[in-house]
Short mmCIF file of C-alpha atoms in Angstrom, two decimals:
data_model
loop_
_atom_site.label_atom_id
_atom_site.label_comp_id
_atom_site.label_asym_id
_atom_site.label_seq_id
_atom_site.Cartn_x
_atom_site.Cartn_y
_atom_site.Cartn_z
CA MET A 709 69.35 -110.20 -34.10
CA GLN A 710 66.05 -110.13 -35.38
CA LEU A 711 64.24 -112.69 -33.80
CA PHE A 712 62.45 -115.21 -36.63
CA ASN A 713 60.49 -118.17 -36.08
CA ALA A 714 59.01 -120.53 -38.60
CA CYS A 715 55.77 -122.05 -36.33
CA GLU A 716 55.19 -118.02 -35.60
CA TYR A 717 54.39 -117.73 -38.69
CA LEU A 718 52.90 -120.65 -39.68
CA LEU A 719 50.31 -120.31 -36.02
CA ASP A 720 50.21 -117.53 -34.38
CA ARG A 721 50.25 -114.91 -37.51
CA ARG A 722 46.71 -116.94 -38.23
CA LEU A 723 46.41 -116.81 -35.21
CA ALA A 724 46.38 -112.11 -35.61
CA ALA A 725 44.49 -112.27 -38.13
CA GLY A 726 41.60 -113.46 -36.92
CA ASP A 727 41.69 -117.38 -38.33
CA ALA A 728 41.70 -118.48 -35.30
CA PRO A 729 38.08 -120.21 -35.59
CA ARG A 730 38.08 -121.44 -38.66
CA ILE A 731 39.36 -124.85 -40.04
CA ALA A 732 43.18 -125.63 -40.08
CA LEU A 733 43.44 -129.56 -40.34
CA THR A 734 40.25 -131.77 -41.76
CA GLY A 735 39.99 -135.84 -42.59
CA ALA A 736 40.09 -139.46 -40.52
CA ALA A 737 40.75 -137.58 -37.38
CA GLY A 738 37.89 -134.61 -37.41
CA ASP A 739 38.79 -131.06 -37.44
CA LEU A 740 40.41 -129.09 -35.73
CA SER A 741 40.55 -124.58 -35.99
CA TYR A 742 43.51 -122.98 -36.15
CA ALA A 743 42.44 -121.38 -32.16
CA GLY A 744 42.47 -126.37 -31.45
CA LEU A 745 45.56 -126.52 -33.26
CA HIS A 746 47.93 -123.83 -31.74
CA ASP A 747 46.75 -124.81 -28.25
CA GLN A 748 47.98 -128.26 -28.85
CA VAL A 749 51.55 -126.81 -30.17
CA CYS A 750 51.95 -124.98 -27.12
CA ARG A 751 51.25 -128.28 -24.77
CA THR A 752 52.65 -129.88 -26.37
CA ALA A 753 55.90 -127.61 -26.74
CA ALA A 754 55.51 -127.38 -23.68
CA GLY A 755 56.28 -130.98 -22.63
CA LEU A 756 58.67 -131.50 -25.40
CA ARG A 757 60.20 -128.34 -21.80
CA THR A 758 59.60 -131.29 -19.19
CA LEU A 759 61.02 -134.67 -21.00
CA GLY A 760 63.95 -132.66 -21.48
CA LEU A 761 64.58 -131.78 -25.32
CA GLN A 762 66.83 -128.13 -26.35
CA PRO A 763 66.99 -126.00 -28.47
CA GLU A 764 68.73 -128.19 -31.33
CA GLN A 765 68.72 -131.39 -30.83
CA ARG A 766 66.86 -133.28 -33.46
CA VAL A 767 62.48 -135.59 -32.29
CA LEU A 768 62.98 -137.61 -35.88
CA MET A 769 59.14 -138.67 -37.05
CA LEU A 770 58.53 -141.24 -38.61
CA MET A 771 55.15 -140.39 -38.42
CA ALA A 772 51.42 -140.72 -40.43
CA ASP A 773 49.89 -137.31 -42.02
CA SER A 774 47.64 -136.96 -39.22
CA PRO A 775 47.32 -134.37 -36.63
CA GLN A 776 50.08 -135.44 -34.46
CA PHE A 777 52.44 -134.97 -37.45
CA VAL A 778 51.65 -131.19 -37.40
CA VAL A 779 51.76 -130.32 -34.00
CA VAL A 780 55.32 -131.86 -33.20
CA TYR A 781 56.49 -130.77 -36.53
CA LEU A 782 55.97 -126.85 -35.39
CA ALA A 783 55.95 -127.40 -31.58
CA ALA A 784 60.12 -128.85 -31.97
CA MET A 785 60.49 -125.12 -33.90
CA ARG A 786 58.65 -123.11 -32.02
CA ILE A 787 60.91 -124.53 -28.89
CA GLY A 788 64.28 -124.34 -30.66
CA ALA A 789 64.65 -127.71 -30.74
CA VAL A 790 64.90 -130.12 -34.89
CA PRO A 791 61.99 -132.17 -35.89
CA VAL A 792 63.81 -134.78 -38.93
CA PRO A 793 60.87 -135.79 -41.19
CA VAL A 794 61.68 -139.28 -42.72
CA SER A 795 59.90 -141.76 -44.82
CA THR A 796 57.23 -144.25 -43.61
CA MET A 797 58.25 -146.79 -45.64
CA LEU A 798 61.70 -147.52 -44.02
CA HIS A 799 61.94 -150.79 -42.80
CA ALA A 800 63.37 -150.55 -38.55
CA ASP A 801 67.06 -151.34 -39.32
CA GLY A 802 66.66 -147.74 -42.36
CA VAL A 803 65.59 -145.96 -39.02
CA ALA A 804 67.71 -147.13 -36.83
CA GLU A 805 70.57 -145.10 -39.55
CA LEU A 806 68.52 -141.98 -40.03
CA LEU A 807 68.09 -142.43 -36.04
CA ARG A 808 72.20 -142.79 -36.00
CA ASP A 809 73.36 -140.40 -38.52
CA SER A 810 71.21 -137.32 -37.33
CA ARG A 811 71.82 -138.19 -32.86
CA ALA A 812 67.49 -137.04 -32.40
CA ARG A 813 67.05 -137.27 -28.42
CA PHE A 814 63.52 -138.38 -28.86
CA LEU A 815 61.15 -140.39 -31.71
CA ALA A 816 57.85 -139.71 -33.02
CA VAL A 817 55.91 -143.39 -34.22
CA THR A 818 52.30 -143.34 -34.89
CA SER A 819 50.85 -146.18 -33.22
CA GLU A 820 50.60 -148.07 -36.54
CA PHE A 821 55.03 -147.72 -37.01
CA GLY A 822 54.87 -148.69 -33.57
CA PRO A 823 56.74 -151.97 -33.77
CA VAL A 824 58.90 -150.82 -36.61
CA ALA A 825 59.59 -148.27 -34.13
CA ILE A 826 61.11 -150.35 -31.15
CA GLY A 827 62.86 -152.78 -33.52
CA ALA A 828 65.00 -149.07 -34.53
CA ALA A 829 65.51 -147.45 -31.03
CA THR A 830 67.24 -150.99 -29.40
CA ALA A 831 69.99 -150.42 -32.52
CA ALA A 832 69.98 -145.79 -31.53
CA PRO A 833 72.04 -145.01 -28.75
CA GLU A 834 71.82 -141.63 -27.64
CA LEU A 835 67.36 -142.08 -28.52
CA THR A 836 66.31 -140.88 -25.21
CA GLY A 837 62.62 -141.57 -25.05
CA ILE A 838 59.86 -142.36 -27.67
CA LEU A 839 56.53 -140.35 -28.36
CA ALA A 840 53.85 -141.88 -29.23
CA ASP A 841 49.69 -141.91 -29.57
CA THR A 842 48.18 -144.30 -26.77
CA ALA A 843 48.03 -147.28 -28.28
CA LEU A 844 52.16 -147.54 -28.67
CA ALA A 845 51.36 -147.15 -25.30
CA GLU A 846 49.74 -149.61 -23.82
CA THR A 847 50.75 -151.97 -26.00
CA GLY A 848 54.41 -151.20 -26.36
CA GLN A 849 55.83 -149.51 -24.14
CA HIS A 850 56.77 -153.02 -21.95
CA SER A 851 59.49 -154.03 -24.24
CA ALA A 852 61.15 -150.04 -25.97
CA PRO A 853 64.45 -150.28 -25.04
CA VAL A 854 63.75 -146.33 -24.70
CA PRO A 855 60.29 -144.79 -22.25
CA VAL A 856 57.88 -144.34 -23.99
CA HIS A 857 55.54 -140.91 -23.65
CA ARG A 858 52.12 -141.00 -24.82
CA LEU A 859 51.56 -137.78 -27.20
CA GLY A 860 48.37 -136.69 -25.62
CA GLU A 861 49.05 -136.64 -21.80
CA LEU A 862 51.92 -134.59 -23.24
CA ALA A 863 49.53 -131.94 -24.46
CA SER A 864 47.36 -132.51 -21.13
CA GLY A 865 49.18 -130.26 -18.95
CA PRO A 866 49.45 -126.33 -19.27
CA ALA A 867 49.66 -123.98 -22.31
CA ASP A 868 52.80 -122.40 -22.00
CA ASP A 869 53.52 -120.26 -25.84
CA THR A 870 56.71 -118.65 -24.90
CA VAL A 871 58.71 -119.24 -28.84
CA TYR A 872 62.10 -119.67 -28.29
CA PRO A 873 64.34 -116.64 -29.60
CA THR A 874 65.82 -117.88 -33.26
CA GLY A 875 66.37 -116.38 -35.88
CA PRO A 876 66.12 -116.55 -39.58
CA ASP A 877 69.17 -118.61 -39.98
CA SER A 878 68.14 -120.85 -36.62
CA PRO A 879 67.79 -124.47 -37.81
CA ALA A 880 64.80 -125.20 -38.51
CA PHE A 881 64.41 -128.49 -39.33
CA TRP A 882 65.98 -131.53 -41.64
CA LEU A 883 64.75 -133.33 -44.73
CA TYR A 884 66.10 -137.15 -45.88
CA THR A 885 67.61 -137.42 -49.81
CA SER A 886 69.02 -139.28 -50.88
CA GLY A 887 69.15 -136.75 -54.07
CA THR A 888 71.26 -135.58 -56.48
CA THR A 889 74.42 -138.25 -54.72
CA GLY A 890 72.97 -141.23 -54.44
CA THR A 891 73.19 -142.46 -50.34
CA ALA A 892 70.71 -140.92 -47.57
CA LYS A 893 71.02 -137.40 -45.99
CA ALA A 894 69.74 -134.49 -44.17
CA ALA A 895 69.42 -131.48 -46.03
CA MET A 896 69.64 -129.38 -43.23
CA HIS A 897 66.89 -125.98 -43.63
CA ARG A 898 66.81 -123.00 -41.51
CA GLN A 899 62.96 -120.95 -40.05
CA ALA A 900 62.94 -118.39 -42.85
CA ALA A 901 62.78 -120.68 -45.44
CA ILE A 902 59.67 -121.52 -45.24
CA GLU A 903 58.48 -117.83 -45.46
CA VAL A 904 60.35 -118.35 -48.55
CA VAL A 905 58.22 -120.61 -49.81
CA CYS A 906 55.38 -120.00 -48.59
CA GLU A 907 55.26 -116.34 -50.21
CA THR A 908 56.59 -117.17 -53.24
CA TYR A 909 56.14 -120.76 -54.97
CA GLY A 910 52.31 -121.17 -52.64
CA ARG A 911 51.64 -117.01 -53.12
CA GLN A 912 52.06 -116.16 -56.81
CA VAL A 913 52.06 -119.89 -58.58
CA LEU A 914 49.67 -121.62 -56.94
CA GLY A 915 47.57 -118.09 -55.15
CA ILE A 916 46.38 -120.56 -52.57
CA ARG A 917 43.72 -118.43 -50.33
CA PRO A 918 41.85 -118.87 -47.76
CA GLU A 919 39.41 -121.32 -48.75
CA ASP A 920 41.16 -123.29 -50.05
CA ARG A 921 41.31 -127.19 -48.94
CA CYS A 922 45.19 -128.72 -49.98
CA LEU A 923 45.13 -132.60 -50.75
CA SER A 924 48.24 -134.53 -51.06
CA ALA A 925 49.10 -138.25 -52.91
CA ALA A 926 52.53 -137.15 -51.61
CA LYS A 927 53.48 -137.81 -48.56
CA ALA A 928 54.57 -134.99 -45.66
CA PHE A 929 57.85 -136.43 -44.89
CA PHE A 930 59.33 -135.14 -47.88
CA ALA A 931 59.67 -131.62 -49.30
CA TYR A 932 56.96 -131.90 -51.85
CA GLY A 933 54.35 -133.46 -49.56
CA LEU A 934 55.23 -131.81 -46.18
CA GLY A 935 54.86 -127.90 -48.04
CA ASN A 936 51.62 -129.56 -49.51
CA SER A 937 49.63 -131.20 -47.19
CA LEU A 938 51.12 -128.25 -44.15
CA LEU A 939 52.86 -125.23 -44.80
CA PHE A 940 50.83 -123.24 -47.84
CA PRO A 941 47.36 -123.79 -45.89
CA LEU A 942 48.84 -122.50 -42.96
CA SER A 943 50.21 -120.16 -44.51
CA ALA A 944 47.47 -118.82 -46.30
CA GLY A 945 44.63 -119.52 -43.35
CA ALA A 946 43.69 -122.34 -45.57
CA THR A 947 42.15 -126.32 -44.62
CA ALA A 948 44.74 -128.81 -45.44
CA VAL A 949 43.09 -132.57 -45.54
CA LEU A 950 44.82 -135.19 -44.17
CA GLU A 951 44.75 -138.77 -45.52
CA PRO A 952 46.83 -140.80 -43.25
CA SER A 953 46.47 -143.95 -45.18
CA PRO A 954 48.91 -144.69 -48.22
CA SER A 955 47.76 -142.61 -51.56
CA ARG A 956 46.17 -144.76 -53.08
CA PRO A 957 43.71 -143.37 -56.97
CA ASP A 958 40.40 -144.44 -54.88
CA VAL A 959 41.19 -143.49 -51.58
CA ILE A 960 42.33 -139.95 -52.60
CA ALA A 961 39.58 -139.44 -55.01
CA ASP A 962 36.87 -139.80 -51.87
CA ALA A 963 38.72 -137.93 -50.23
CA ALA A 964 38.71 -135.05 -52.92
CA ALA A 965 34.96 -135.36 -52.74
CA LYS A 966 34.32 -135.97 -48.37
CA TYR A 967 36.47 -133.42 -47.77
CA GLY A 968 36.13 -130.33 -50.32
CA ALA A 969 40.02 -131.06 -52.11
CA THR A 970 40.31 -127.72 -54.48
CA LEU A 971 43.75 -127.20 -54.70
CA PHE A 972 45.60 -131.44 -54.89
CA PHE A 973 48.57 -132.29 -55.53
CA ALA A 974 50.71 -135.42 -56.70
CA GLY A 975 52.95 -136.30 -59.44
CA PRO A 976 53.49 -138.05 -63.27
CA THR A 977 53.41 -141.30 -61.59
CA PHE A 978 50.52 -141.38 -59.37
CA PHE A 979 47.91 -138.94 -62.53
CA ALA A 980 48.49 -141.95 -64.76
CA ASN A 981 47.36 -144.15 -61.62
CA MET A 982 44.43 -141.86 -61.70
CA LEU A 983 44.29 -142.31 -65.33
CA ARG A 984 44.56 -146.18 -65.11
CA ALA A 985 41.76 -146.98 -62.52
CA GLY A 986 39.13 -145.99 -64.45
CA LEU A 987 38.21 -142.61 -61.40
CA PRO A 988 35.33 -141.20 -63.55
CA ALA A 989 35.49 -137.75 -65.33
CA GLY A 990 33.99 -136.06 -62.20
CA ALA A 991 36.17 -137.71 -60.11
CA MET A 992 37.26 -134.37 -58.34
CA ALA A 993 34.86 -132.53 -59.52
CA GLY A 994 35.65 -129.32 -56.59
CA VAL A 995 39.16 -129.48 -57.88
CA ARG A 996 40.39 -125.97 -58.92
CA LEU A 997 44.42 -127.37 -60.29
CA ALA A 998 46.03 -129.53 -59.96
CA ALA A 999 50.25 -129.54 -59.35
CA SER A 1000 52.54 -132.42 -60.11
CA ALA A 1001 56.69 -132.27 -59.66
CA GLY A 1002 58.84 -135.36 -58.50
CA GLU A 1003 59.96 -135.69 -62.84
CA ALA A 1004 58.44 -134.22 -66.10
CA LEU A 1005 55.23 -134.50 -67.03
CA PRO A 1006 54.85 -135.42 -70.20
CA ALA A 1007 52.76 -133.36 -72.67
CA ALA A 1008 51.12 -137.38 -73.95
CA LEU A 1009 49.87 -138.43 -69.63
CA TYR A 1010 48.95 -134.26 -69.16
CA GLN A 1011 46.32 -133.70 -72.36
CA ARG A 1012 44.94 -137.09 -71.12
CA TRP A 1013 44.12 -136.34 -67.22
CA THR A 1014 43.51 -132.58 -68.02
CA SER A 1015 40.56 -133.71 -70.72
CA HIS A 1016 39.65 -136.82 -68.76
CA PHE A 1017 38.77 -134.48 -65.46
CA GLY A 1018 38.74 -131.44 -66.61
CA VAL A 1019 41.52 -129.97 -63.83
CA ASP A 1020 44.36 -127.69 -65.43
CA ILE A 1021 48.13 -129.47 -64.43
CA LEU A 1022 51.00 -126.48 -63.00
CA ASP A 1023 54.19 -129.27 -63.98
CA GLY A 1024 57.27 -128.02 -61.59
CA ILE A 1025 60.74 -128.75 -60.53
CA GLY A 1026 61.27 -128.61 -57.24
CA MET A 1027 64.35 -130.77 -54.54
CA THR A 1028 64.95 -131.55 -50.98
CA GLU A 1029 67.67 -129.27 -50.90
CA MET A 1030 65.60 -126.06 -51.91
CA LEU A 1031 62.24 -126.79 -50.39
CA HIS A 1032 59.74 -127.10 -52.84
CA ILE A 1033 58.97 -126.33 -56.17
CA PHE A 1034 61.18 -123.32 -57.65
CA LEU A 1035 60.48 -123.68 -61.49
CA SER A 1036 56.45 -123.60 -63.01
CA ASN A 1037 54.31 -123.54 -64.87
CA ARG A 1038 51.22 -120.37 -64.20
CA PRO A 1039 47.77 -120.64 -64.06
CA GLY A 1040 46.26 -120.29 -67.53
CA GLN A 1041 50.25 -120.03 -68.32
CA VAL A 1042 51.24 -122.94 -69.68
CA LYS A 1043 52.02 -125.48 -72.03
CA ALA A 1044 53.11 -128.69 -72.33
CA GLY A 1045 55.58 -130.68 -71.67
CA THR A 1046 57.66 -128.14 -69.54
CA THR A 1047 58.66 -127.69 -66.79
CA GLY A 1048 57.66 -123.55 -67.13
CA VAL A 1049 59.15 -120.16 -65.36
CA ALA A 1050 61.80 -119.73 -63.05
CA VAL A 1051 59.49 -118.63 -59.20
CA PRO A 1052 59.58 -115.03 -58.22
CA GLY A 1053 62.48 -115.02 -56.18
CA TYR A 1054 64.45 -117.75 -58.13
CA ASP A 1055 67.51 -117.49 -59.97
CA LEU A 1056 68.04 -120.38 -63.47
CA ARG A 1057 71.68 -120.96 -65.41
CA LEU A 1058 72.19 -124.36 -67.71
CA LEU A 1059 75.59 -124.75 -67.75
CA ASP A 1060 77.64 -126.90 -69.86
CA GLU A 1061 79.99 -129.77 -69.33
CA SER A 1062 83.63 -126.47 -68.99
CA GLY A 1063 81.03 -124.73 -66.82
CA GLN A 1064 80.14 -121.82 -69.42
CA GLU A 1065 76.65 -120.85 -69.15
CA VAL A 1066 74.82 -123.02 -72.96
CA PRO A 1067 71.86 -120.37 -74.95
CA PRO A 1068 68.52 -120.95 -75.72
CA GLY A 1069 68.12 -124.47 -77.56
CA THR A 1070 70.88 -125.49 -75.90
CA PRO A 1071 71.01 -128.91 -73.61
CA GLY A 1072 72.55 -127.94 -70.26
CA THR A 1073 73.14 -128.82 -66.68
CA LEU A 1074 70.35 -126.59 -64.09
CA PHE A 1075 72.46 -124.59 -62.30
CA VAL A 1076 69.24 -122.60 -59.44
CA ARG A 1077 69.83 -119.51 -56.64
CA GLY A 1078 67.39 -118.25 -54.46
CA ALA A 1079 66.82 -118.06 -50.15
CA SER A 1080 65.05 -121.14 -49.78
CA THR A 1081 68.33 -123.84 -50.90
CA ALA A 1082 69.52 -125.30 -47.81
CA THR A 1083 72.44 -125.14 -45.87
CA GLY A 1084 74.18 -127.76 -46.75
CA TYR A 1085 73.92 -131.63 -45.40
CA TRP A 1086 74.78 -133.02 -41.86
CA SER A 1087 77.76 -133.88 -41.25
CA ARG A 1088 78.42 -134.74 -46.02
CA TYR A 1089 81.05 -132.12 -46.68
CA ASP A 1090 82.52 -133.67 -49.51
CA THR A 1091 79.13 -133.83 -50.77
CA SER A 1092 77.77 -130.31 -49.81
CA ARG A 1093 80.49 -129.15 -51.71
CA GLN A 1094 79.44 -130.94 -54.86
CA VAL A 1095 76.36 -129.71 -55.13
CA PHE A 1096 76.06 -127.10 -52.52
CA GLN A 1097 78.36 -123.69 -54.84
CA GLY A 1098 78.12 -121.11 -53.52
CA GLU A 1099 75.29 -118.68 -53.76
CA TRP A 1100 74.69 -121.62 -56.55
CA LEU A 1101 72.61 -125.42 -56.15
CA ARG A 1102 73.61 -127.58 -58.97
CA THR A 1103 70.30 -129.61 -59.75
CA GLY A 1104 72.25 -133.09 -61.65
CA ASP A 1105 69.04 -132.02 -63.96
CA THR A 1106 69.88 -132.14 -67.95
CA TYR A 1107 67.14 -128.81 -69.36
CA VAL A 1108 66.80 -127.11 -72.63
CA GLN A 1109 65.03 -123.39 -72.79
CA ASP A 1110 62.75 -122.69 -75.17
CA PRO A 1111 62.86 -119.52 -77.26
CA ASP A 1112 60.26 -118.48 -74.92
CA GLY A 1113 61.58 -118.97 -71.57
CA TYR A 1114 59.65 -122.13 -70.65
CA TYR A 1115 62.63 -124.97 -69.45
CA ALA A 1116 62.14 -128.76 -70.76
CA CYS A 1117 63.77 -131.14 -68.71
CA LEU A 1118 65.79 -133.91 -70.02
CA GLY A 1119 66.54 -135.97 -67.58
CA ARG A 1120 68.45 -136.14 -65.06
CA THR A 1121 72.19 -135.66 -66.73
CA GLY A 1122 73.35 -139.11 -65.81
CA ASP A 1123 70.41 -140.84 -67.33
CA MET A 1124 70.76 -139.33 -70.91
CA LEU A 1125 72.73 -141.75 -73.28
CA LYS A 1126 73.83 -141.56 -76.80
CA ALA A 1127 72.73 -143.20 -79.26
CA SER A 1128 74.74 -143.56 -83.06
CA GLY A 1129 77.37 -140.69 -81.74
CA ILE A 1130 74.06 -138.23 -80.66
CA TRP A 1131 72.52 -137.69 -77.55
CA VAL A 1132 69.54 -139.02 -76.50
CA SER A 1133 67.10 -137.67 -74.05
CA PRO A 1134 64.94 -141.05 -72.09
CA ALA A 1135 61.66 -137.51 -71.39
CA GLU A 1136 61.04 -137.66 -75.04
CA VAL A 1137 61.17 -141.33 -76.24
CA GLU A 1138 59.15 -141.29 -73.60
CA GLY A 1139 56.38 -138.93 -74.62
CA ARG A 1140 56.25 -140.23 -77.57
CA LEU A 1141 55.01 -143.12 -77.06
CA LEU A 1142 52.62 -142.50 -74.32
CA ALA A 1143 51.67 -140.29 -77.51
CA HIS A 1144 50.71 -144.31 -79.10
CA GLU A 1145 46.53 -144.89 -77.20
CA ALA A 1146 47.54 -147.92 -75.73
CA VAL A 1147 50.71 -147.04 -73.46
CA ALA A 1148 49.52 -145.45 -70.25
CA GLN A 1149 53.29 -145.24 -68.55
CA ALA A 1150 56.89 -145.42 -70.74
CA VAL A 1151 60.20 -145.39 -68.75
CA VAL A 1152 62.77 -145.68 -71.30
CA VAL A 1153 66.38 -146.28 -70.03
CA ALA A 1154 69.89 -146.84 -71.38
CA ALA A 1155 71.22 -150.58 -72.32
CA PRO A 1156 74.81 -151.77 -73.75
CA ASP A 1157 73.73 -154.14 -76.61
CA THR A 1158 76.21 -156.75 -78.10
CA ASN A 1159 79.12 -153.76 -78.98
CA GLY A 1160 78.97 -152.36 -76.22
CA LEU A 1161 76.78 -149.30 -77.11
CA GLU A 1162 74.32 -147.67 -75.89
CA LYS A 1163 71.11 -148.26 -76.93
CA PRO A 1164 67.36 -146.55 -75.82
CA VAL A 1165 64.84 -149.87 -74.97
CA ALA A 1166 61.60 -149.01 -72.86
CA TYR A 1167 59.63 -150.61 -70.19
CA VAL A 1168 55.87 -150.09 -70.94
CA VAL A 1169 52.92 -149.98 -69.11
CA LEU A 1170 49.84 -150.51 -70.93
CA GLU A 1171 46.29 -148.92 -70.12
CA ASN A 1172 43.62 -151.22 -69.67
CA GLY A 1173 42.10 -152.95 -71.64
CA ARG A 1174 43.89 -152.63 -74.10
CA SER A 1175 47.17 -154.24 -76.45
CA VAL A 1176 49.64 -153.33 -79.21
CA THR A 1177 53.32 -154.88 -79.86
CA GLU A 1178 56.44 -153.99 -79.64
CA ASP A 1179 57.04 -154.33 -83.46
CA ASP A 1180 54.02 -151.52 -83.23
CA LEU A 1181 55.68 -148.99 -80.50
CA ILE A 1182 58.93 -149.03 -81.14
CA GLU A 1183 57.34 -147.74 -85.44
CA PHE A 1184 55.39 -145.85 -84.33
CA CYS A 1185 58.76 -144.47 -82.41
CA ARG A 1186 60.50 -144.91 -85.67
CA GLN A 1187 57.18 -142.09 -87.54
CA GLY A 1188 57.64 -139.14 -84.75
CA LEU A 1189 61.63 -139.67 -83.97
CA PRO A 1190 64.84 -139.72 -85.81
CA SER A 1191 65.08 -143.09 -86.24
CA PHE A 1192 68.08 -143.28 -83.72
CA LYS A 1193 65.56 -142.78 -80.54
CA ARG A 1194 63.88 -145.25 -81.06
CA PRO A 1195 64.16 -148.42 -78.18
CA ARG A 1196 65.56 -150.54 -79.78
CA LYS A 1197 63.35 -153.34 -77.32
CA VAL A 1198 60.08 -152.63 -75.72
CA VAL A 1199 59.68 -154.16 -72.70
CA PHE A 1200 55.52 -154.72 -71.02
CA VAL A 1201 56.29 -154.42 -67.13
CA PRO A 1202 52.67 -153.86 -64.81
CA GLY A 1203 54.59 -151.54 -63.23
CA TYR A 1204 57.49 -150.17 -61.75
CA PRO A 1205 60.05 -149.91 -59.23
CA THR A 1206 59.29 -146.76 -57.18
CA THR A 1207 61.51 -144.69 -54.44
CA ALA A 1208 59.85 -144.17 -50.98
CA THR A 1209 58.82 -140.81 -52.38
CA GLY A 1210 57.20 -142.51 -55.22
CA LYS A 1211 59.56 -141.53 -57.83
CA ILE A 1212 60.43 -144.16 -60.57
CA ARG A 1213 64.00 -145.88 -59.50
CA ARG A 1214 65.51 -145.82 -62.96
CA VAL A 1215 69.19 -146.96 -61.65
CA GLU A 1216 67.14 -150.76 -60.91
CA LEU A 1217 65.53 -150.72 -65.02
CA ARG A 1218 69.07 -149.87 -66.04
CA ARG A 1219 70.14 -153.03 -64.12
CA MET A 1220 67.06 -154.84 -65.11
CA ALA A 1221 68.27 -153.58 -68.98
CA ALA A 1222 71.68 -154.32 -68.70
CA THR A 1223 71.62 -158.12 -71.22
CA VAL A 1224 67.56 -157.35 -72.59
CA LEU A 1225 69.87 -156.98 -75.67
CA VAL A 1226 72.21 -158.63 -75.56
CA PRO A 1227 71.28 -162.39 -76.35
CA SER A 1228 72.19 -165.78 -74.45
CA ASP A 1229 73.75 -168.21 -75.81
CA PRO A 1230 71.90 -170.66 -77.39
CA PRO A 1231 71.58 -174.24 -76.18
CA THR A 1232 74.91 -176.71 -76.99
CA GLU A 1233 73.92 -179.13 -79.18
CA ALA A 1234 74.35 -182.40 -78.85
CA VAL A 1235 77.06 -184.62 -80.77
CA PRO A 1236 75.98 -187.28 -82.43
CA LYS A 1237 77.56 -191.06 -81.65
#
């Protein structure tokens, strides 16, 4: 059997290339060289073996972006076990649900999530231990229902650089996603998928190089952040800037300056928040390139951010099921308002409702094919069959391809709406609203009118210190769009409900919009006596 282990690809290969003294990780926890990281990983791997962790058993990771996260993730894969990073925004019952679903034997945590971990462990009968830092071990081990093992002590024994003989198709790690079908499910990734995304998007699109320092507003517990903060930098001998605290514009700007970030990763909502925060134009001065994913980046937001900060943004789309970005703009070839072209190594096609391929200019559901595709969802047979269709994966996004070959996102297939019997893309209306100088963010959803017919409704966040009326914005849209596409109502809000990964929860906005176009019953007038 051909042997391949992703930990060797990311770490041992760097030492063989002479990168041992280079800084692999930096941030609030200090610097850690490639040699130091390799040593900690090998010692932790030996400790995990001693605890009885077996190949293909799962380790759930409830961890802040930190050296401990990187060490546990790599050490587990090194011994053939399966690390499973999960959202640090989950409560104890949510973590317990994933522990039970994954049948994880260990739960790895950083101290800030200690109480959540202990609460979750009480409802996970197959869990045999918690892997934690010193703070949790001292304060929580007596109340934990399973033994608590200190990560520091686990890595204090002799190093063992043995690598379990995995192959390219062996299990590597899982990532939970609501993805295209709503409920949480684990996308199972193989060892070779890591090399695929690093050698395609990382090398051929980002052009990542050893002197780069990668800073991600998106956290490492989900696919986008995992690539940004771990896979891409380590694959190239570059440096990951790890920021454990929740991402805020000021925190990220400070980290970019302090640690010399050259590549910056975020999503459209975070880019908009950076503008609203009033950061100075030079706040990202050392960054040579930014990348965006998670949602489509509107052209107006792209223009505002790049004009203010002087850094270009590559908008792209990835999915947890594909591990990272497979469709992206390229440096020096950005077409604002589009998601670019296929990343090398990936094939795309757009299909109509009958499964037929559509020509350029016609909207269709996006399908993708590539070697980083997950092998399926854990214990979700029917859902796997809906999404993983032979060689192709159904993304659930509606796209249109222009004559130049660039793809533009029209929204989730289920988010498209019909007004006056004609399809309307929320993204198109949002783009028009964002072109208004007073608008910082805009989300358009479908709402029923008094006849039960769908009409566009806009939820708008204004720029700080700016004002505009609902009528003005509706008229602004009427001037730039066909009249039937204009919002029938504009609702001003301070912000949006978001998912754990920072994406806007459109389903919640649709629920909120269900009555905005339906007048409430007038008060009953008193009958004169």
